[in-house]
Coordinates of C-alpha atoms in Angstrom, one line a residue:
X20 CA 206.3 -15.6 -23.4
X21 CA 204.4 -14.2 -20.5
X22 CA 207.8 -13.8 -18.7
X23 CA 209.4 -12.1 -21.6
X24 CA 206.4 -9.7 -21.8
X25 CA 206.7 -9.1 -18.1
X26 CA 210.3 -8.3 -18.2
X27 CA 209.9 -6.1 -21.3
X28 CA 207.2 -3.9 -19.6
X29 CA 208.9 -3.8 -16.2
X30 CA 212.2 -2.9 -18.0
X31 CA 210.6 -0.2 -20.0
X32 CA 208.9 1.4 -17.0
X33 CA 212.1 1.1 -14.8
X34 CA 214.1 2.6 -17.7
X35 CA 211.7 5.6 -18.0
X36 CA 211.9 6.2 -14.2
X37 CA 215.7 6.2 -14.5
X38 CA 215.3 8.7 -17.4
X39 CA 213.1 11.2 -15.8
X40 CA 215.3 11.4 -12.8
X41 CA 218.6 11.2 -14.6
X42 CA 217.9 13.5 -17.5
X43 CA 217.9 16.4 -15.0
X44 CA 221.3 15.4 -13.8
X45 CA 222.5 14.9 -17.4
X46 CA 221.3 18.6 -18.0
X47 CA 223.3 20.0 -15.1
X48 CA 226.5 18.0 -15.9
X49 CA 226.4 18.3 -19.8
X50 CA 225.1 21.7 -20.3
X51 CA 225.7 23.6 -17.0
X52 CA 229.0 21.8 -16.2
X53 CA 227.9 21.0 -12.6
X54 CA 228.5 17.6 -11.0
X55 CA 225.5 17.6 -8.8
X56 CA 225.7 14.6 -6.6
X57 CA 222.7 16.0 -4.5
X58 CA 220.4 15.4 -7.4
X59 CA 218.9 12.3 -5.8
X60 CA 218.3 14.2 -2.6
X61 CA 215.7 16.5 -4.5
X62 CA 214.0 13.4 -5.9
X63 CA 213.8 12.2 -2.3
X64 CA 212.5 15.4 -0.9
X65 CA 209.7 15.4 -3.5
X66 CA 208.7 11.8 -2.6
X67 CA 208.3 12.9 1.1
X68 CA 206.2 15.8 0.1
X69 CA 204.1 13.7 -2.2
X70 CA 203.7 11.1 0.5
X71 CA 202.5 13.6 3.1
X72 CA 200.2 15.3 0.7
X73 CA 198.6 11.9 -0.5
X74 CA 198.7 10.0 2.8
X75 CA 198.3 12.5 5.5
X76 CA 196.4 15.3 3.8
X77 CA 194.3 12.9 1.7
X78 CA 194.9 14.9 -1.4
X79 CA 194.8 13.2 -4.9
X80 CA 197.7 11.7 -6.7
X81 CA 197.9 14.4 -9.4
X82 CA 197.8 17.2 -6.7
X83 CA 200.5 15.4 -4.6
X84 CA 202.8 15.3 -7.8
X85 CA 202.1 19.1 -8.4
X86 CA 202.9 20.0 -4.8
X87 CA 205.9 17.9 -4.7
X88 CA 207.4 19.5 -7.8
X89 CA 206.6 23.0 -6.7
X90 CA 207.6 22.3 -3.3
X91 CA 211.1 20.8 -4.2
X92 CA 211.8 23.7 -6.6
X93 CA 210.9 26.2 -4.0
X94 CA 213.4 24.5 -1.5
X95 CA 216.1 24.4 -4.3
X96 CA 215.9 28.2 -5.0
X97 CA 217.9 29.3 -1.9
X98 CA 220.3 26.5 -2.3
X99 CA 220.8 27.5 -6.0
X100 CA 221.3 31.2 -5.0
X101 CA 223.5 30.9 -2.1
X102 CA 225.4 27.5 -2.6
X103 CA 225.2 26.1 -6.3
X104 CA 225.8 29.6 -7.8
X105 CA 229.2 29.7 -6.1
X106 CA 230.4 26.5 -7.7
X107 CA 229.3 27.3 -11.4
X108 CA 232.6 27.1 -13.3
X109 CA 234.5 25.7 -10.3
X110 CA 236.8 22.6 -10.4
X111 CA 234.9 19.3 -10.4
X112 CA 236.3 18.4 -7.0
X113 CA 234.8 21.5 -5.4
X114 CA 231.5 20.7 -7.0
X115 CA 231.6 17.0 -5.7
X116 CA 232.5 18.1 -2.2
X117 CA 229.8 20.7 -2.0
X118 CA 227.1 18.7 -3.4
X119 CA 227.9 15.5 -1.6
X120 CA 227.9 17.6 1.6
X121 CA 224.4 18.8 0.8
X122 CA 223.4 15.2 0.2
X123 CA 224.4 14.1 3.8
X124 CA 222.8 17.2 5.3
X125 CA 219.5 16.3 3.5
X126 CA 219.8 12.7 4.8
X127 CA 220.4 13.7 8.3
X128 CA 217.5 16.3 8.5
X129 CA 215.2 13.7 6.8
X130 CA 216.1 10.9 9.2
X131 CA 215.8 13.2 12.2
X132 CA 212.3 14.5 11.4
X133 CA 210.7 11.5 9.7
X134 CA 212.6 8.5 11.0
X135 CA 214.1 5.6 9.0
X136 CA 211.0 4.2 7.8
X137 CA 209.8 3.9 4.1
X138 CA 207.4 6.3 2.8
X139 CA 204.6 5.1 0.4
X140 CA 202.6 7.3 -2.0
X141 CA 199.2 5.8 -2.5
X142 CA 198.2 5.3 -6.2
X143 CA 194.7 6.3 -7.3
X144 CA 192.3 3.5 -8.4
X145 CA 192.9 4.2 -12.1
X146 CA 196.6 3.6 -11.7
X147 CA 196.4 0.8 -9.4
X148 CA 194.2 -1.5 -11.7
X149 CA 195.6 -3.6 -14.5
X150 CA 194.8 -2.5 -18.1
X151 CA 193.7 -5.2 -20.6
X152 CA 195.6 -4.5 -23.8
X153 CA 194.1 -7.6 -25.5
X154 CA 196.7 -10.3 -25.3
X155 CA 197.5 -9.6 -21.6
X156 CA 196.9 -7.2 -18.8
X157 CA 199.6 -4.5 -17.9
X158 CA 199.6 -2.5 -14.6
X159 CA 198.3 0.9 -15.3
X160 CA 201.1 2.6 -13.3
X161 CA 203.6 1.1 -15.6
X162 CA 201.8 2.6 -18.7
X163 CA 201.6 5.9 -16.8
X164 CA 205.4 6.0 -16.1
X165 CA 206.2 5.1 -19.7
X166 CA 203.9 7.8 -20.9
X167 CA 205.6 10.3 -18.5
X168 CA 209.0 9.6 -19.8
X169 CA 208.0 9.9 -23.4
X170 CA 206.4 13.3 -22.7
X171 CA 209.4 14.4 -20.7
X172 CA 211.8 13.4 -23.5
X173 CA 210.0 15.0 -26.2
X174 CA 209.2 18.2 -24.2
X175 CA 212.8 18.8 -23.0
X176 CA 214.2 18.1 -26.6
X177 CA 211.8 20.7 -28.0
X178 CA 212.8 23.1 -25.1
X179 CA 216.5 22.9 -25.8
X180 CA 216.5 22.7 -29.6
X181 CA 213.6 24.7 -30.6
X182 CA 213.1 27.6 -28.3
X183 CA 214.8 30.8 -27.6
X184 CA 215.7 29.7 -24.1
X185 CA 217.3 26.6 -25.5
X186 CA 219.4 29.0 -27.8
X187 CA 220.2 31.1 -24.8
X188 CA 221.2 28.0 -22.6
X189 CA 223.5 26.5 -25.4
X190 CA 225.1 29.9 -26.0
X191 CA 225.8 30.4 -22.3
X192 CA 227.3 26.9 -22.1
X193 CA 229.6 27.6 -25.1
X194 CA 230.8 30.9 -24.0
X195 CA 229.3 32.6 -20.8
X196 CA 231.2 35.8 -21.0
X197 CA 230.3 36.5 -24.7
X198 CA 226.7 35.5 -24.0
X199 CA 226.6 38.0 -21.1
X200 CA 228.1 40.8 -23.2
X201 CA 225.4 40.2 -25.8
X202 CA 222.6 40.8 -23.3
X203 CA 221.9 37.3 -22.1
X204 CA 221.2 37.1 -18.5
X205 CA 223.3 34.1 -17.8
X206 CA 222.5 33.8 -14.1
X207 CA 218.8 33.6 -14.8
X208 CA 219.5 31.1 -17.6
X209 CA 221.3 28.9 -15.1
X210 CA 218.7 29.4 -12.4
X211 CA 215.9 28.3 -14.8
X212 CA 218.0 25.4 -16.0
X213 CA 218.6 24.3 -12.4
X214 CA 214.9 24.6 -11.5
X215 CA 214.0 22.5 -14.5
X216 CA 216.5 19.8 -13.6
X217 CA 215.2 19.8 -10.0
X218 CA 211.6 19.7 -11.2
X219 CA 212.3 16.6 -13.4
X220 CA 214.2 14.9 -10.5
X221 CA 211.0 15.7 -8.3
X222 CA 208.9 14.1 -10.9
X223 CA 210.9 11.0 -11.2
X224 CA 211.1 10.6 -7.4
X225 CA 207.3 10.5 -7.1
X226 CA 206.2 8.5 -10.2
X227 CA 209.1 6.2 -9.7
X228 CA 208.5 5.6 -6.0
X229 CA 207.2 2.0 -6.8
X230 CA 210.6 1.2 -8.3
X231 CA 212.9 3.2 -6.1
X232 CA 211.3 3.3 -2.6
X233 CA 211.4 6.6 -0.7
X234 CA 213.4 6.4 2.5
X235 CA 216.0 8.6 4.2
X236 CA 219.1 7.1 2.6
X237 CA 217.5 7.3 -1.0
X238 CA 220.0 10.1 -2.1
X239 CA 222.9 8.0 -1.1
X240 CA 221.6 4.6 -2.2
X241 CA 220.9 5.6 -5.8
X242 CA 223.6 8.3 -6.2
X243 CA 226.0 6.0 -8.1
X244 CA 223.1 4.6 -10.2
X245 CA 222.1 8.0 -11.4
X246 CA 225.7 9.1 -12.0
X247 CA 226.6 5.9 -14.1
X248 CA 223.4 6.2 -16.1
X249 CA 224.4 9.9 -17.2
X250 CA 228.0 8.7 -17.8
X251 CA 226.8 5.9 -20.0
X252 CA 224.4 8.0 -22.1
X253 CA 226.8 11.0 -22.4
X254 CA 226.3 14.1 -20.2
X255 CA 223.8 16.6 -21.8
X256 CA 222.5 14.2 -24.4
X257 CA 218.8 13.5 -24.4
X258 CA 218.9 10.7 -26.9
X259 CA 222.0 9.3 -25.1
X260 CA 220.0 9.4 -21.8
X261 CA 217.0 7.5 -23.4
X262 CA 219.3 4.7 -24.9
X263 CA 221.4 4.4 -21.6
X264 CA 218.3 4.2 -19.3
X265 CA 216.3 1.8 -21.6
X266 CA 219.4 -0.5 -22.1
X267 CA 220.6 -0.5 -18.5
X268 CA 216.9 -0.9 -17.2
X269 CA 216.4 -3.9 -19.5
X270 CA 219.7 -5.5 -18.3
X271 CA 218.9 -4.9 -14.6
X272 CA 215.3 -6.0 -14.9
X273 CA 216.3 -9.2 -16.8
X274 CA 219.0 -10.0 -14.3
X275 CA 216.5 -9.6 -11.2
X276 CA 213.9 -11.8 -12.9
X277 CA 216.2 -14.7 -14.0
X278 CA 219.0 -14.5 -11.5
X279 CA 218.0 -12.4 -8.6
X280 CA 220.8 -13.7 -6.3
X281 CA 223.4 -11.6 -8.4
X282 CA 221.7 -8.3 -7.4
X283 CA 223.1 -5.3 -9.3
X284 CA 226.0 -7.4 -10.8
X285 CA 224.7 -7.4 -14.4
X286 CA 223.8 -3.7 -14.2
X287 CA 227.4 -2.6 -13.2
X288 CA 229.1 -5.2 -15.4
X289 CA 227.2 -3.7 -18.4
X290 CA 228.4 -0.3 -17.3
X291 CA 231.9 -1.3 -17.1
X292 CA 231.8 -2.7 -20.7
X293 CA 229.9 0.3 -22.1
X294 CA 232.4 2.7 -20.5
X295 CA 235.4 0.8 -22.0
X296 CA 233.8 0.9 -25.5
X297 CA 232.2 4.4 -25.2
X298 CA 234.5 6.6 -22.9
X299 CA 232.4 9.6 -23.5
X300 CA 229.1 7.6 -23.2
X301 CA 226.9 6.7 -26.1
X302 CA 226.3 10.2 -27.5
X303 CA 228.6 12.3 -25.3
X304 CA 230.3 15.4 -26.6
X305 CA 234.0 16.3 -26.2
X306 CA 234.4 18.8 -23.5

């Protein structure tokens, strides 16, 4: 029973880390129609900023998260303005080549300035201690990650489905020319959406560093993982992303607990099966 509970808690926390990072990629792929393979690079950049703020500057964990999100978004602004904006509406191959080029550039720069070592982000005492829930103790950081995932899911759903910005975003996706003619500043909508996606990647990169360690090849190591999670859930679908992340997180965690010698086998075997049964993902829309 203790093993089952441990698997469940770790799987839920790992699934929420995947969700926080991947929902931004799902947003860019499903709503903005941009295949951003450099998405993981922004999560990695945030991890480095948070590590520097917490370890070298001695700032608190919350401040480190805030600086990581703001810093990563600031770094992404010129990239969106001068690079990404050129590939909105371009063929997918063009987007893939552009964004994978950005990924390798970020990896090279990171490796040159910071070296190949792992970067840690010290947790505050409140998150590093176990929490007694009555029948057992649970790592506080796991609960924190789960709470972050729930807040992100609810907040993003409300933003897209219940606000004027969400209406403008969905209108821009459906018909950018008509939206522009009606007075919607489509370039601003895309820029804000891109910033939100990058901010979520940054948040996930920091709070998920215990699960996905920060190192120079982070963006390349987890690129396929992030991409297949979005594909399984259905690009642009928040409920689909939640289902995909929790299911794949449970399968991967269970496999690593019970048969660690198989590595990622069960994760990708599940992906193959799901894609065969649901070609557009669980809740994907026809393009």
